[in-house]
Amino acid sequence: MAPVQCNTLDTQSVGEIMWSTGDEERTVKSPPFAESVSEGDIKWQKKTGDYVKEDEVIAEIETDKTSIPIPAPVAGILGDFLVPEGGKVTAGINLCRIKIAGATAQQPSKPVAAASPPPPPPSKQAPTPSPIPKAAPPPPALPGQPLASPSPPPPPSPPSSNGGLAAPSSEGSREEKRVKMSRMRLRIAQRLKDAQNTNAMLTTFNEIDMSNVIEMRNKYKDEFQKKHGYKLGFMSPFVRAAAFALQDQPIVNAVIDGSEVVYREYIDISVAVATPKGLVVPVIRDVQGMNYAAIEKAINDVGEKARTGTLAIEDMDGGTFTISNGGVFGSMFGTPIINPPQSAILGMHAIIDRPVAIKGKVEIRPMMYVALTYDHRLIDGREAVLFLRKIKSAVEDPTVLLLDV
């Protein structure tokens, strides 16, 4: 009786079977965009025929400002993509289809293992052939002729200096690879270049003694975290000091619009956050009425959104002033570029112990260089220097904020 053959049921066959059940089909559409965004490029995270769970991200739409995740509305098998990889996407268009497997989609089981075929019947044992000699025996020596002595083996080669390994190639790879820039990176490049071409940028510097801020943080950080649920960092003193200085020098909070100067009565501070996809600047609104705890909560919220890629366009719209903290990467000195349509930006840097003169004596203090880049078309040097000095005094001695001096 002939053995029964079992074919392997692979994942593709499972997908085809589930697709041919005639169950419900759901079309995935692109979500609505913000008013400032008209289109984006799609980047697929899954492939056709993949099983996806409900709310699992199947693609991302990269716009000028952020990436919008596209979750699966239902569980099922992905059909053909209606928009190719990297294709342009607008709001409300069809992206792909998902085939729902039954009333409740179930993830396909693992492929059925193929039955191993039976072993072939044993054949009659053939006579074992005699081994073939590797070399013919030497011919017998003729009478009166001496026997030939075997040749000595070649001397062993001396060991190489690299332990017998092959010598590495002296030349490295000279290949090149071209990668298309994302929409966000293109937009960042365009905005930074526009800022250089439009603004008359000038940078002024100062240094801040961080001793009191560090002492305050070390003294109250445990109680602060226990009460509020998040850590007390160094950004909140600078954000609060910047709001205080912007109220003292409202010209820094203003902006040029054509032939007019627009003065903003509110203070919305953009905080630059570096992400793997590029630099984003979420906005903390109405900072003039916040204390340290409220500022830390707002920074913690937007930072979490930036890390998880859930920042919305509305989180980055607006802003009257920007703070960029390059000190988290160890930067000691730098000149930030204005974030248009704003008129100034504050650059924070690393805290480094340095010798400074204190009341005629040399002491080691934790110092930070700060830089203010401003639009010289609107802001004069006097206002810029006074603004940076006001930030310095409010950070070094927080009682300045309480006394409003």
Tab-separated table of C-alpha atoms in Angstrom:
chain	number	residue	atom	x	y	z
A	1	MET	CA	0.000	0.000	0.000
A	2	ALA	CA	1.462	3.368	-1.034
A	3	PRO	CA	2.154	5.833	1.816
A	4	VAL	CA	-0.137	8.881	2.143
A	5	GLN	CA	1.591	12.171	1.204
A	6	CYS	CA	0.966	15.213	3.534
A	7	ASN	CA	1.733	18.678	2.109
A	8	THR	CA	2.959	21.503	4.327
A	9	LEU	CA	0.285	24.166	5.063
A	10	ASP	CA	2.275	27.417	5.170
A	11	THR	CA	1.265	30.851	6.432
A	12	GLN	CA	0.442	32.094	2.934
A	13	SER	CA	-2.027	29.237	2.434
A	14	VAL	CA	-3.679	30.088	5.750
A	15	GLY	CA	-4.017	33.695	4.658
A	16	GLU	CA	-5.529	32.656	1.326
A	17	ILE	CA	-8.020	30.374	3.059
A	18	MET	CA	-9.072	33.106	5.489
A	19	TRP	CA	-9.305	35.628	2.635
A	20	SER	CA	-11.575	33.385	0.578
A	21	THR	CA	-14.192	32.879	3.299
A	22	GLY	CA	-16.295	35.736	1.976
A	23	ASP	CA	-16.391	37.543	5.319
A	24	GLU	CA	-16.740	41.262	5.891
A	25	GLU	CA	-14.180	43.678	4.444
A	26	ARG	CA	-13.188	46.987	6.021
A	27	THR	CA	-11.502	49.889	4.200
A	28	VAL	CA	-8.894	51.903	6.111
A	29	LYS	CA	-8.913	55.632	5.355
A	30	SER	CA	-6.435	58.372	6.216
A	31	PRO	CA	-7.492	60.526	9.190
A	32	PRO	CA	-8.314	64.245	8.950
A	33	PHE	CA	-5.300	66.561	9.039
A	34	ALA	CA	-4.832	69.840	10.851
A	35	GLU	CA	-5.491	73.051	8.936
A	36	SER	CA	-1.780	73.728	8.506
A	37	VAL	CA	-1.138	70.282	6.954
A	38	SER	CA	-2.415	69.351	3.489
A	39	GLU	CA	-0.637	66.080	2.689
A	40	GLY	CA	1.940	63.566	3.843
A	41	ASP	CA	3.945	60.509	2.775
A	42	ILE	CA	2.858	57.042	3.891
A	43	LYS	CA	5.255	54.515	5.389
A	44	TRP	CA	3.847	51.016	5.745
A	45	GLN	CA	4.712	49.038	8.889
A	46	LYS	CA	3.043	45.789	7.736
A	47	LYS	CA	2.904	43.723	4.538
A	48	THR	CA	0.034	42.418	2.433
A	49	GLY	CA	-1.268	39.168	3.891
A	50	ASP	CA	-0.124	39.955	7.456
A	51	TYR	CA	-2.529	39.317	10.297
A	52	VAL	CA	-3.083	42.472	12.383
A	53	LYS	CA	-4.818	42.997	15.685
A	54	GLU	CA	-7.313	45.733	16.391
A	55	ASP	CA	-5.607	49.116	17.051
A	56	GLU	CA	-2.234	47.733	15.883
A	57	VAL	CA	-0.291	50.355	13.918
A	58	ILE	CA	-0.133	49.323	10.264
A	59	ALA	CA	1.347	52.537	8.794
A	60	GLU	CA	2.518	56.063	9.553
A	61	ILE	CA	1.849	59.247	7.608
A	62	GLU	CA	4.847	61.575	7.758
A	63	THR	CA	3.842	65.234	7.501
A	64	ASP	CA	5.873	68.422	7.696
A	65	LYS	CA	5.495	68.608	11.480
A	66	THR	CA	4.808	65.155	12.869
A	67	SER	CA	4.063	61.502	12.094
A	68	ILE	CA	0.454	60.321	12.285
A	69	PRO	CA	0.020	56.619	13.199
A	70	ILE	CA	-2.639	54.613	11.325
A	71	PRO	CA	-4.137	51.888	13.567
A	72	ALA	CA	-6.095	48.909	12.278
A	73	PRO	CA	-9.818	49.489	12.955
A	74	VAL	CA	-10.451	45.734	13.208
A	75	ALA	CA	-8.492	42.514	13.443
A	76	GLY	CA	-7.981	40.578	10.236
A	77	ILE	CA	-5.804	40.017	7.168
A	78	LEU	CA	-4.312	42.976	5.297
A	79	GLY	CA	-5.274	43.138	1.630
A	80	ASP	CA	-3.575	44.998	-1.183
A	81	PHE	CA	-2.313	48.485	-0.408
A	82	LEU	CA	-4.190	51.182	-2.310
A	83	VAL	CA	-1.316	53.661	-1.812
A	84	PRO	CA	2.286	52.526	-2.469
A	85	GLU	CA	5.159	52.946	-0.051
A	86	GLY	CA	6.187	56.620	0.058
A	87	GLY	CA	3.093	57.734	-1.858
A	88	LYS	CA	1.412	61.063	-1.153
A	89	VAL	CA	-1.630	60.925	1.082
A	90	THR	CA	-4.368	63.488	1.717
A	91	ALA	CA	-7.142	63.420	4.301
A	92	GLY	CA	-9.922	60.885	3.836
A	93	ILE	CA	-8.497	58.753	1.002
A	94	ASN	CA	-8.551	54.947	0.995
A	95	LEU	CA	-5.266	53.392	2.136
A	96	CYS	CA	-5.895	49.628	2.248
A	97	ARG	CA	-8.480	46.972	3.018
A	98	ILE	CA	-8.691	44.521	5.885
A	99	LYS	CA	-10.527	41.210	5.564
A	100	ILE	CA	-12.286	40.290	8.792
A	101	ALA	CA	-12.070	36.535	9.388
A	102	GLY	CA	-15.509	35.608	10.770
A	103	ALA	CA	-17.571	37.520	13.322
A	104	THR	CA	-14.561	37.780	15.613
A	105	ALA	CA	-11.178	37.652	13.911
A	106	GLN	CA	-8.881	34.986	15.203
A	107	GLN	CA	-5.166	34.961	14.627
A	108	PRO	CA	-4.201	32.101	12.283
A	109	SER	CA	-2.586	29.141	13.956
A	110	LYS	CA	0.947	28.105	13.297
A	111	PRO	CA	1.615	26.145	10.074
A	112	VAL	CA	0.836	22.444	10.252
A	113	ALA	CA	4.038	20.450	10.242
A	114	ALA	CA	4.493	18.154	7.258
A	115	ALA	CA	4.289	14.413	7.930
A	116	SER	CA	7.660	12.844	7.460
A	117	PRO	CA	7.651	10.300	4.573
A	118	PRO	CA	8.147	6.626	5.501
A	119	PRO	CA	11.676	5.290	5.172
A	120	PRO	CA	12.422	3.441	1.923
A	121	PRO	CA	12.313	-0.393	2.074
A	122	PRO	CA	15.679	-1.973	2.805
A	123	SER	CA	17.434	-3.242	-0.298
A	124	LYS	CA	19.505	-6.366	-0.602
A	125	GLN	CA	22.995	-5.835	0.652
A	126	ALA	CA	25.394	-5.591	-2.242
A	127	PRO	CA	28.853	-7.079	-1.922
A	128	THR	CA	31.302	-4.589	-0.555
A	129	PRO	CA	33.820	-3.687	-3.242
A	130	SER	CA	37.438	-3.911	-2.373
A	131	PRO	CA	39.051	-0.553	-1.671
A	132	ILE	CA	40.881	1.029	-4.540
A	133	PRO	CA	44.493	1.735	-3.653
A	134	LYS	CA	45.352	5.427	-3.612
A	135	ALA	CA	48.624	4.893	-5.458
A	136	ALA	CA	50.156	2.063	-7.397
A	137	PRO	CA	52.874	0.096	-5.581
A	138	PRO	CA	56.417	0.986	-6.579
A	139	PRO	CA	57.903	-1.242	-9.286
A	140	PRO	CA	60.471	-3.728	-8.167
A	141	ALA	CA	64.031	-2.533	-8.392
A	142	LEU	CA	66.148	-3.862	-11.207
A	143	PRO	CA	69.191	-5.919	-10.356
A	144	GLY	CA	72.162	-3.710	-9.540
A	145	GLN	CA	70.014	-0.547	-9.194
A	146	PRO	CA	69.738	0.998	-5.701
A	147	LEU	CA	66.322	1.600	-4.187
A	148	ALA	CA	65.054	5.201	-4.451
A	149	SER	CA	64.761	6.836	-1.062
A	150	PRO	CA	61.512	8.742	-0.402
A	151	SER	CA	61.744	12.531	-0.694
A	152	PRO	CA	61.820	14.365	2.666
A	153	PRO	CA	58.627	16.297	3.635
A	154	PRO	CA	58.704	20.080	3.073
A	155	PRO	CA	59.724	22.115	6.108
A	156	PRO	CA	56.784	23.685	8.008
A	157	SER	CA	56.118	27.331	7.212
A	158	PRO	CA	56.828	29.797	10.022
A	159	PRO	CA	53.717	30.956	11.919
A	160	SER	CA	52.307	34.306	10.829
A	161	SER	CA	52.327	37.294	13.146
A	162	ASN	CA	48.475	37.483	13.223
A	163	GLY	CA	48.018	33.962	14.580
A	164	GLY	CA	47.318	32.300	11.251
A	165	LEU	CA	44.349	34.547	10.385
A	166	ALA	CA	43.930	36.051	6.956
A	167	ALA	CA	45.402	39.499	6.594
A	168	PRO	CA	42.685	42.167	6.843
A	169	SER	CA	41.990	44.293	3.819
A	170	SER	CA	43.882	47.560	3.936
A	171	GLU	CA	41.083	49.395	2.125
A	172	GLY	CA	37.661	50.087	3.662
A	173	SER	CA	34.326	50.168	1.895
A	174	ARG	CA	33.846	53.129	-0.451
A	175	GLU	CA	30.184	52.534	-1.190
A	176	GLU	CA	27.564	55.280	-1.024
A	177	LYS	CA	23.913	55.065	-0.086
A	178	ARG	CA	21.204	57.599	-0.864
A	179	VAL	CA	18.168	57.856	1.414
A	180	LYS	CA	15.164	60.051	0.741
A	181	MET	CA	14.731	62.805	3.322
A	182	SER	CA	11.560	62.631	5.362
A	183	ARG	CA	9.010	65.411	5.114
A	184	MET	CA	9.784	66.489	8.661
A	185	ARG	CA	13.510	66.788	7.962
A	186	LEU	CA	12.840	68.704	4.741
A	187	ARG	CA	10.541	71.071	6.623
A	188	ILE	CA	13.078	71.600	9.399
A	189	ALA	CA	15.784	72.386	6.836
A	190	GLN	CA	13.509	74.829	5.029
A	191	ARG	CA	12.437	76.643	8.209
A	192	LEU	CA	15.996	76.988	9.508
A	193	LYS	CA	17.210	78.375	6.191
A	194	ASP	CA	14.248	80.759	6.006
A	195	ALA	CA	15.149	81.999	9.478
A	196	GLN	CA	18.698	82.749	8.358
A	197	ASN	CA	17.515	84.489	5.203
A	198	THR	CA	14.833	86.592	6.944
A	199	ASN	CA	16.104	87.534	10.394
A	200	ALA	CA	19.086	89.710	11.238
A	201	MET	CA	20.277	87.254	13.890
A	202	LEU	CA	22.667	88.299	16.625
A	203	THR	CA	23.669	86.314	19.732
A	204	THR	CA	24.572	87.584	23.177
A	205	PHE	CA	25.939	85.429	26.014
A	206	ASN	CA	26.039	85.240	29.789
A	207	GLU	CA	26.793	82.684	32.489
A	208	ILE	CA	24.638	81.466	35.357
A	209	ASP	CA	25.700	80.122	38.744
A	210	MET	CA	23.520	77.046	39.246
A	211	SER	CA	24.413	76.534	42.936
A	212	ASN	CA	21.071	77.692	44.376
A	213	VAL	CA	18.988	75.796	41.810
A	214	ILE	CA	20.931	72.574	42.456
A	215	GLU	CA	20.622	73.042	46.225
A	216	MET	CA	16.869	73.675	45.929
A	217	ARG	CA	16.405	70.638	43.719
A	218	ASN	CA	18.407	68.327	45.989
A	219	LYS	CA	16.510	69.564	49.040
A	220	TYR	CA	12.959	69.215	47.712
A	221	LYS	CA	13.125	66.700	44.846
A	222	ASP	CA	11.835	63.747	46.911
A	223	GLU	CA	8.932	65.683	48.423
A	224	PHE	CA	8.140	67.226	45.036
A	225	GLN	CA	7.976	63.851	43.309
A	226	LYS	CA	5.931	62.340	46.131
A	227	LYS	CA	3.330	65.109	45.916
A	228	HIS	CA	3.144	65.706	42.166
A	229	GLY	CA	4.187	62.336	40.721
A	230	TYR	CA	7.022	63.607	38.510
A	231	LYS	CA	10.581	64.796	39.019
A	232	LEU	CA	11.764	68.355	39.569
A	233	GLY	CA	14.178	69.191	36.754
A	234	PHE	CA	16.203	72.179	35.628
A	235	MET	CA	13.867	73.275	32.837
A	236	SER	CA	11.117	74.704	35.057
A	237	PRO	CA	13.353	77.406	36.641
A	238	PHE	CA	14.431	78.541	33.163
A	239	VAL	CA	10.917	78.488	31.707
A	240	ARG	CA	9.590	80.467	34.670
A	241	ALA	CA	12.527	82.897	34.505
A	242	ALA	CA	11.987	83.353	30.748
A	243	ALA	CA	8.310	84.214	31.299
A	244	PHE	CA	9.360	86.699	33.981
A	245	ALA	CA	11.924	88.311	31.650
A	246	LEU	CA	9.451	88.417	28.726
A	247	GLN	CA	7.046	90.406	30.898
A	248	ASP	CA	9.883	92.788	31.728
A	249	GLN	CA	10.960	93.117	28.063
A	250	PRO	CA	7.781	92.664	25.961
A	251	ILE	CA	9.648	93.514	22.735
A	252	VAL	CA	11.325	90.083	22.922
A	253	ASN	CA	7.861	88.507	22.942
A	254	ALA	CA	6.786	90.514	19.878
A	255	VAL	CA	7.199	89.737	16.177
A	256	ILE	CA	7.439	91.645	12.898
A	257	ASP	CA	4.483	91.177	10.539
A	258	GLY	CA	5.067	93.081	7.315
A	259	SER	CA	5.434	96.735	8.299
A	260	GLU	CA	3.881	96.235	11.744
A	261	VAL	CA	5.044	94.940	15.112
A	262	VAL	CA	2.678	92.487	16.810
A	263	TYR	CA	2.857	92.548	20.625
A	264	ARG	CA	1.504	89.389	22.271
A	265	GLU	CA	-0.105	89.785	25.696
A	266	TYR	CA	0.268	86.060	26.319
A	267	ILE	CA	3.439	83.991	26.722
A	268	ASP	CA	3.612	80.606	24.985
A	269	ILE	CA	7.048	79.014	25.274
A	270	SER	CA	8.189	76.343	22.820
A	271	VAL	CA	10.488	73.696	24.288
A	272	ALA	CA	12.779	72.021	21.729
A	273	VAL	CA	12.745	68.212	22.018
A	274	ALA	CA	15.023	65.924	19.988
A	275	THR	CA	13.371	62.753	18.669
A	276	PRO	CA	14.708	59.998	16.378
A	277	LYS	CA	12.685	61.491	13.519
A	278	GLY	CA	13.828	65.075	14.005
A	279	LEU	CA	13.523	68.149	16.193
A	280	VAL	CA	10.045	69.023	17.456
A	281	VAL	CA	9.005	72.067	19.485
A	282	PRO	CA	5.834	71.453	21.512
A	283	VAL	CA	4.354	74.570	23.104
A	284	ILE	CA	3.606	75.270	26.777
A	285	ARG	CA	0.825	77.854	26.756
A	286	ASP	CA	0.139	80.742	29.161
A	287	VAL	CA	3.350	80.233	31.101
A	288	GLN	CA	3.012	83.645	32.739
A	289	GLY	CA	0.475	82.175	35.183
A	290	MET	CA	2.332	78.939	36.020
A	291	ASN	CA	4.504	77.939	38.954
A	292	TYR	CA	7.313	75.369	38.921
A	293	ALA	CA	4.963	72.417	39.492
A	294	ALA	CA	2.588	73.372	36.655
A	295	ILE	CA	5.527	73.928	34.287
A	296	GLU	CA	7.098	70.575	35.154
A	297	LYS	CA	3.781	68.819	34.563
A	298	ALA	CA	3.390	70.474	31.151
A	299	ILE	CA	6.973	69.591	30.186
A	300	ASN	CA	6.473	66.016	31.358
A	301	ASP	CA	3.266	65.672	29.309
A	302	VAL	CA	4.692	67.013	26.038
A	303	GLY	CA	7.934	65.086	26.558
A	304	GLU	CA	6.032	61.831	26.926
A	305	LYS	CA	4.061	62.571	23.759
A	306	ALA	CA	7.278	63.327	21.881
A	307	ARG	CA	8.922	60.071	23.004
A	308	THR	CA	5.888	57.968	22.061
A	309	GLY	CA	5.292	59.793	18.766
A	310	THR	CA	1.781	60.950	19.738
A	311	LEU	CA	2.332	64.693	19.411
A	312	ALA	CA	-0.507	66.336	17.512
A	313	ILE	CA	-0.143	69.302	15.189
A	314	GLU	CA	-2.010	71.440	17.714
A	315	ASP	CA	0.682	70.701	20.332
A	316	MET	CA	3.282	72.488	18.169
A	317	ASP	CA	1.274	75.371	16.735
A	318	GLY	CA	2.073	78.871	17.919
A	319	GLY	CA	4.707	79.806	20.458
A	320	THR	CA	6.131	83.248	21.183
A	321	PHE	CA	9.584	82.218	22.500
A	322	THR	CA	11.722	79.060	22.368
A	323	ILE	CA	14.097	77.403	24.831
A	324	SER	CA	16.582	74.820	23.529
A	325	ASN	CA	18.569	72.757	26.035
A	326	GLY	CA	21.679	71.443	24.313
A	327	GLY	CA	23.219	70.752	27.708
A	328	VAL	CA	21.496	67.375	27.918
A	329	PHE	CA	23.885	66.230	25.161
A	330	GLY	CA	26.929	67.840	26.806
A	331	SER	CA	27.074	71.001	24.691
A	332	MET	CA	29.138	73.682	26.412
A	333	PHE	CA	28.582	76.569	24.002
A	334	GLY	CA	26.453	77.276	20.961
A	335	THR	CA	24.394	79.809	19.035
A	336	PRO	CA	20.793	78.669	18.521
A	337	ILE	CA	18.755	79.628	15.441
A	338	ILE	CA	15.483	81.507	15.824
A	339	ASN	CA	12.309	79.457	15.435
A	340	PRO	CA	10.144	81.536	13.033
A	341	PRO	CA	7.836	83.410	13.325
A	342	GLN	CA	9.363	84.175	16.732
A	343	SER	CA	11.961	86.841	17.440
A	344	ALA	CA	14.305	85.191	19.951
A	345	ILE	CA	15.491	81.860	21.329
A	346	LEU	CA	17.331	80.938	24.535
A	347	GLY	CA	20.044	78.286	24.420
A	348	MET	CA	20.906	76.356	27.589
A	349	HIS	CA	24.136	74.382	27.893
A	350	ALA	CA	25.916	71.888	30.138
A	351	ILE	CA	26.513	72.554	33.840
A	352	ILE	CA	30.271	72.418	34.417
A	353	ASP	CA	32.254	73.077	37.583
A	354	ARG	CA	34.541	76.043	36.947
A	355	PRO	CA	36.624	78.399	39.065
A	356	VAL	CA	34.903	81.773	39.478
A	357	ALA	CA	35.622	84.877	41.544
A	358	ILE	CA	33.188	85.214	44.496
A	359	LYS	CA	33.729	88.305	46.690
A	360	GLY	CA	37.408	88.418	45.870
A	361	LYS	CA	37.982	84.693	46.331
A	362	VAL	CA	38.265	81.898	43.787
A	363	GLU	CA	35.642	79.192	44.279
A	364	ILE	CA	34.539	76.178	42.274
A	365	ARG	CA	30.908	76.653	41.220
A	366	PRO	CA	28.556	74.756	38.866
A	367	MET	CA	28.272	77.178	35.955
A	368	MET	CA	26.208	77.228	32.773
A	369	TYR	CA	26.681	79.350	29.683
A	370	VAL	CA	23.462	80.686	28.195
A	371	ALA	CA	22.984	82.248	24.766
A	372	LEU	CA	20.202	84.480	23.450
A	373	THR	CA	19.826	84.736	19.682
A	374	TYR	CA	17.485	87.560	18.671
A	375	ASP	CA	16.210	89.362	15.584
A	376	HIS	CA	18.202	92.589	15.515
A	377	ARG	CA	15.651	94.161	13.157
A	378	LEU	CA	13.256	94.370	16.115
A	379	ILE	CA	15.297	93.935	19.277
A	380	ASP	CA	18.203	96.230	20.117
A	381	GLY	CA	21.276	95.088	21.970
A	382	ARG	CA	20.222	96.885	25.163
A	383	GLU	CA	16.915	95.016	25.424
A	384	ALA	CA	18.587	91.699	24.609
A	385	VAL	CA	21.274	92.101	27.277
A	386	LEU	CA	18.771	93.245	29.924
A	387	PHE	CA	16.506	90.333	29.045
A	388	LEU	CA	19.301	87.788	29.501
A	389	ARG	CA	20.412	89.432	32.755
A	390	LYS	CA	16.848	89.166	34.075
A	391	ILE	CA	16.858	85.417	33.331
A	392	LYS	CA	20.230	85.102	35.070
A	393	SER	CA	19.009	86.838	38.239
A	394	ALA	CA	15.737	84.855	38.374
A	395	VAL	CA	17.518	81.514	38.031
A	396	GLU	CA	20.346	82.263	40.431
A	397	ASP	CA	17.982	83.655	43.096
A	398	PRO	CA	14.341	82.484	42.762
A	399	THR	CA	13.248	85.007	45.417
A	400	VAL	CA	13.464	87.595	42.643
A	401	LEU	CA	10.324	86.028	41.217
A	402	LEU	CA	8.483	86.368	44.526
A	403	LEU	CA	9.515	89.964	45.099
A	404	ASP	CA	9.098	90.970	41.393
A	405	VAL	CA	12.340	92.930	41.362
